[in-house]
Amino acid sequence: MSDRKKQSEYQAKYDAENMKQYSVKYPLWIYEAVEKAMSDTGMNRNKWTTTAIVEKLKRDGYIQGKED
């Protein structure tokens, strides 16, 4: 088995046990602002969105620190 295939299988197993995925719809004006923010910060969509969610959860008192 190749290293790439092993890594892919490990990642799929990890994701199945530890990650959740969902889609979200929002108005175009929000989409455009998010796209600009991602471009300006150099973050990819997943990192930018996760960072924004974690910041909001911290601000609202739902989490204390980074939850890994």
mmCIF file of N, CA and C in Angstrom:
data_model
loop_
_atom_site.group_PDB
_atom_site.id
_atom_site.type_symbol
_atom_site.label_atom_id
_atom_site.label_comp_id
_atom_site.label_asym_id
_atom_site.label_seq_id
_atom_site.Cartn_x
_atom_site.Cartn_y
_atom_site.Cartn_z
ATOM 1 N N MET A 1 0.854 -1.178 0.000
ATOM 2 C CA MET A 1 0.000 0.000 0.000
ATOM 3 C C MET A 1 0.899 1.240 0.000
ATOM 4 N N SER A 2 0.576 2.183 -0.841
ATOM 5 C CA SER A 2 1.391 3.393 -0.939
ATOM 6 C C SER A 2 1.191 4.301 0.270
ATOM 7 N N ASP A 3 2.184 5.144 0.505
ATOM 8 C CA ASP A 3 2.091 6.102 1.613
ATOM 9 C C ASP A 3 0.900 7.035 1.430
ATOM 10 N N ARG A 4 0.657 7.432 0.195
ATOM 11 C CA ARG A 4 -0.465 8.335 -0.098
ATOM 12 C C ARG A 4 -1.798 7.676 0.252
ATOM 13 N N LYS A 5 -1.949 6.408 -0.100
ATOM 14 C CA LYS A 5 -3.185 5.694 0.198
ATOM 15 C C LYS A 5 -3.348 5.509 1.706
ATOM 16 N N LYS A 6 -2.258 5.185 2.405
ATOM 17 C CA LYS A 6 -2.318 5.033 3.864
ATOM 18 C C LYS A 6 -2.740 6.352 4.520
ATOM 19 N N GLN A 7 -2.146 7.454 4.067
ATOM 20 C CA GLN A 7 -2.468 8.760 4.623
ATOM 21 C C GLN A 7 -3.931 9.110 4.350
ATOM 22 N N SER A 8 -4.401 8.798 3.163
ATOM 23 C CA SER A 8 -5.782 9.068 2.799
ATOM 24 C C SER A 8 -6.742 8.264 3.672
ATOM 25 N N GLU A 9 -6.415 7.003 3.900
ATOM 26 C CA GLU A 9 -7.250 6.160 4.756
ATOM 27 C C GLU A 9 -7.237 6.645 6.209
ATOM 28 N N TYR A 10 -6.069 7.042 6.685
ATOM 29 C CA TYR A 10 -5.965 7.573 8.044
ATOM 30 C C TYR A 10 -6.811 8.841 8.168
ATOM 31 N N GLN A 11 -6.695 9.735 7.185
ATOM 32 C CA GLN A 11 -7.447 10.993 7.220
ATOM 33 C C GLN A 11 -8.946 10.729 7.184
ATOM 34 N N ALA A 12 -9.391 9.798 6.359
ATOM 35 C CA ALA A 12 -10.811 9.465 6.281
ATOM 36 C C ALA A 12 -11.303 8.900 7.620
ATOM 37 N N LYS A 13 -10.519 8.041 8.245
ATOM 38 C CA LYS A 13 -10.890 7.477 9.549
ATOM 39 C C LYS A 13 -10.947 8.574 10.608
ATOM 40 N N TYR A 14 -9.941 9.434 10.639
ATOM 41 C CA TYR A 14 -9.918 10.542 11.596
ATOM 42 C C TYR A 14 -11.134 11.450 11.402
ATOM 43 N N ASP A 15 -11.399 11.823 10.158
ATOM 44 C CA ASP A 15 -12.533 12.701 9.868
ATOM 45 C C ASP A 15 -13.853 12.068 10.301
ATOM 46 N N ALA A 16 -14.017 10.778 10.040
ATOM 47 C CA ALA A 16 -15.253 10.086 10.405
ATOM 48 C C ALA A 16 -15.470 10.087 11.916
ATOM 49 N N GLU A 17 -14.383 10.015 12.673
ATOM 50 C CA GLU A 17 -14.479 9.941 14.132
ATOM 51 C C GLU A 17 -14.499 11.309 14.815
ATOM 52 N N ASN A 18 -13.938 12.338 14.169
ATOM 53 C CA ASN A 18 -13.710 13.601 14.856
ATOM 54 C C ASN A 18 -14.263 14.850 14.192
ATOM 55 N N MET A 19 -14.757 14.742 12.992
ATOM 56 C CA MET A 19 -15.166 15.935 12.254
ATOM 57 C C MET A 19 -16.630 15.822 11.822
ATOM 58 N N LYS A 20 -17.236 16.973 11.590
ATOM 59 C CA LYS A 20 -18.596 17.037 11.077
ATOM 60 C C LYS A 20 -18.612 18.095 9.984
ATOM 61 N N GLN A 21 -19.352 17.843 8.932
ATOM 62 C CA GLN A 21 -19.416 18.768 7.804
ATOM 63 C C GLN A 21 -20.857 19.149 7.544
ATOM 64 N N TYR A 22 -21.065 20.422 7.231
ATOM 65 C CA TYR A 22 -22.387 20.872 6.828
ATOM 66 C C TYR A 22 -22.248 22.055 5.891
ATOM 67 N N SER A 23 -23.291 22.304 5.146
ATOM 68 C CA SER A 23 -23.264 23.446 4.234
ATOM 69 C C SER A 23 -24.128 24.565 4.810
ATOM 70 N N VAL A 24 -23.888 25.746 4.321
ATOM 71 C CA VAL A 24 -24.626 26.905 4.804
ATOM 72 C C VAL A 24 -24.957 27.802 3.606
ATOM 73 N N LYS A 25 -26.134 28.404 3.653
ATOM 74 C CA LYS A 25 -26.533 29.353 2.614
ATOM 75 C C LYS A 25 -26.671 30.719 3.261
ATOM 76 N N TYR A 26 -26.186 31.754 2.571
ATOM 77 C CA TYR A 26 -26.367 33.105 3.058
ATOM 78 C C TYR A 26 -26.444 34.055 1.869
ATOM 79 N N PRO A 27 -26.930 35.268 2.114
ATOM 80 C CA PRO A 27 -27.105 36.226 1.024
ATOM 81 C C PRO A 27 -25.784 36.540 0.314
ATOM 82 N N LEU A 28 -25.905 36.948 -0.932
ATOM 83 C CA LEU A 28 -24.718 37.248 -1.734
ATOM 84 C C LEU A 28 -23.835 38.320 -1.100
ATOM 85 N N TRP A 29 -24.413 39.313 -0.463
ATOM 86 C CA TRP A 29 -23.586 40.380 0.120
ATOM 87 C C TRP A 29 -22.688 39.831 1.231
ATOM 88 N N ILE A 30 -23.180 38.849 1.973
ATOM 89 C CA ILE A 30 -22.340 38.219 2.998
ATOM 90 C C ILE A 30 -21.265 37.376 2.322
ATOM 91 N N TYR A 31 -21.654 36.614 1.313
ATOM 92 C CA TYR A 31 -20.702 35.789 0.561
ATOM 93 C C TYR A 31 -19.558 36.642 0.028
ATOM 94 N N GLU A 32 -19.902 37.763 -0.572
ATOM 95 C CA GLU A 32 -18.875 38.629 -1.156
ATOM 96 C C GLU A 32 -17.945 39.189 -0.072
ATOM 97 N N ALA A 33 -18.492 39.556 1.082
ATOM 98 C CA ALA A 33 -17.667 40.060 2.180
ATOM 99 C C ALA A 33 -16.742 38.962 2.705
ATOM 100 N N VAL A 34 -17.258 37.745 2.821
ATOM 101 C CA VAL A 34 -16.444 36.618 3.292
ATOM 102 C C VAL A 34 -15.336 36.322 2.290
ATOM 103 N N GLU A 35 -15.650 36.321 1.015
ATOM 104 C CA GLU A 35 -14.636 36.068 -0.012
ATOM 105 C C GLU A 35 -13.515 37.103 0.078
ATOM 106 N N LYS A 36 -13.860 38.363 0.261
ATOM 107 C CA LYS A 36 -12.852 39.413 0.389
ATOM 108 C C LYS A 36 -12.024 39.209 1.655
ATOM 109 N N ALA A 37 -12.686 38.893 2.761
ATOM 110 C CA ALA A 37 -11.967 38.669 4.020
ATOM 111 C C ALA A 37 -10.994 37.502 3.886
ATOM 112 N N MET A 38 -11.421 36.429 3.232
ATOM 113 C CA MET A 38 -10.529 35.282 3.040
ATOM 114 C C MET A 38 -9.327 35.679 2.195
ATOM 115 N N SER A 39 -9.585 36.422 1.153
ATOM 116 C CA SER A 39 -8.504 36.864 0.279
ATOM 117 C C SER A 39 -7.533 37.771 1.031
ATOM 118 N N ASP A 40 -8.078 38.708 1.790
ATOM 119 C CA ASP A 40 -7.240 39.654 2.527
ATOM 120 C C ASP A 40 -6.391 38.971 3.602
ATOM 121 N N THR A 41 -6.933 37.932 4.242
ATOM 122 C CA THR A 41 -6.204 37.252 5.310
ATOM 123 C C THR A 41 -5.331 36.110 4.802
ATOM 124 N N GLY A 42 -5.593 35.653 3.592
ATOM 125 C CA GLY A 42 -4.833 34.534 3.043
ATOM 126 C C GLY A 42 -5.267 33.181 3.583
ATOM 127 N N MET A 43 -6.405 33.150 4.284
ATOM 128 C CA MET A 43 -6.908 31.886 4.828
ATOM 129 C C MET A 43 -7.783 31.186 3.797
ATOM 130 N N ASN A 44 -7.794 29.855 3.855
ATOM 131 C CA ASN A 44 -8.723 29.127 3.006
ATOM 132 C C ASN A 44 -10.122 29.180 3.644
ATOM 133 N N ARG A 45 -11.114 28.770 2.916
ATOM 134 C CA ARG A 45 -12.507 28.884 3.368
ATOM 135 C C ARG A 45 -12.747 28.147 4.682
ATOM 136 N N ASN A 46 -12.244 26.941 4.810
ATOM 137 C CA ASN A 46 -12.462 26.162 6.020
ATOM 138 C C ASN A 46 -11.832 26.842 7.236
ATOM 139 N N LYS A 47 -10.588 27.269 7.119
ATOM 140 C CA LYS A 47 -9.889 27.905 8.231
ATOM 141 C C LYS A 47 -10.572 29.218 8.613
ATOM 142 N N TRP A 48 -10.932 30.039 7.626
ATOM 143 C CA TRP A 48 -11.567 31.326 7.909
ATOM 144 C C TRP A 48 -12.901 31.123 8.626
ATOM 145 N N THR A 49 -13.715 30.206 8.120
ATOM 146 C CA THR A 49 -15.032 29.965 8.705
ATOM 147 C C THR A 49 -14.905 29.397 10.110
ATOM 148 N N THR A 50 -14.021 28.432 10.296
ATOM 149 C CA THR A 50 -13.826 27.837 11.621
ATOM 150 C C THR A 50 -13.345 28.891 12.611
ATOM 151 N N THR A 51 -12.412 29.734 12.193
ATOM 152 C CA THR A 51 -11.910 30.802 13.060
ATOM 153 C C THR A 51 -13.038 31.749 13.460
ATOM 154 N N ALA A 52 -13.874 32.132 12.510
ATOM 155 C CA ALA A 52 -14.988 33.038 12.806
ATOM 156 C C ALA A 52 -15.975 32.405 13.789
ATOM 157 N N ILE A 53 -16.263 31.136 13.602
ATOM 158 C CA ILE A 53 -17.195 30.438 14.496
ATOM 159 C C ILE A 53 -16.605 30.343 15.907
ATOM 160 N N VAL A 54 -15.340 29.964 16.007
ATOM 161 C CA VAL A 54 -14.701 29.836 17.326
ATOM 162 C C VAL A 54 -14.673 31.193 18.033
ATOM 163 N N GLU A 55 -14.354 32.257 17.316
ATOM 164 C CA GLU A 55 -14.348 33.590 17.928
ATOM 165 C C GLU A 55 -15.727 33.947 18.487
ATOM 166 N N LYS A 56 -16.769 33.666 17.745
ATOM 167 C CA LYS A 56 -18.139 33.951 18.196
ATOM 168 C C LYS A 56 -18.499 33.096 19.405
ATOM 169 N N LEU A 57 -18.161 31.818 19.393
ATOM 170 C CA LEU A 57 -18.450 30.937 20.526
ATOM 171 C C LEU A 57 -17.736 31.401 21.788
ATOM 172 N N LYS A 58 -16.488 31.851 21.654
ATOM 173 C CA LYS A 58 -15.750 32.377 22.800
ATOM 174 C C LYS A 58 -16.410 33.648 23.320
ATOM 175 N N ARG A 59 -16.722 34.567 22.424
ATOM 176 C CA ARG A 59 -17.336 35.836 22.800
ATOM 177 C C ARG A 59 -18.642 35.641 23.546
ATOM 178 N N ASP A 60 -19.424 34.661 23.111
ATOM 179 C CA ASP A 60 -20.735 34.407 23.713
ATOM 180 C C ASP A 60 -20.670 33.468 24.914
ATOM 181 N N GLY A 61 -19.475 33.015 25.263
ATOM 182 C CA GLY A 61 -19.294 32.202 26.452
ATOM 183 C C GLY A 61 -19.610 30.722 26.300
ATOM 184 N N TYR A 62 -19.686 30.232 25.078
ATOM 185 C CA TYR A 62 -19.983 28.814 24.873
ATOM 186 C C TYR A 62 -18.754 27.934 25.012
ATOM 187 N N ILE A 63 -17.583 28.489 24.740
ATOM 188 C CA ILE A 63 -16.344 27.748 24.928
ATOM 189 C C ILE A 63 -15.336 28.673 25.607
ATOM 190 N N GLN A 64 -14.404 28.082 26.331
ATOM 191 C CA GLN A 64 -13.423 28.851 27.086
ATOM 192 C C GLN A 64 -12.164 29.136 26.258
ATOM 193 N N GLY A 65 -11.745 28.154 25.511
ATOM 194 C CA GLY A 65 -10.522 28.291 24.722
ATOM 195 C C GLY A 65 -10.645 27.471 23.477
ATOM 196 N N LYS A 66 -9.530 27.255 22.848
ATOM 197 C CA LYS A 66 -9.529 26.464 21.613
ATOM 198 C C LYS A 66 -9.924 25.033 21.934
ATOM 199 N N GLU A 67 -10.925 24.553 21.272
ATOM 200 C CA GLU A 67 -11.434 23.190 21.487
ATOM 201 C C GLU A 67 -10.974 22.299 20.344
ATOM 202 N N ASP A 68 -10.018 21.442 20.611
ATOM 203 C CA ASP A 68 -9.520 20.518 19.565
ATOM 204 C C ASP A 68 -10.028 19.133 19.810
#
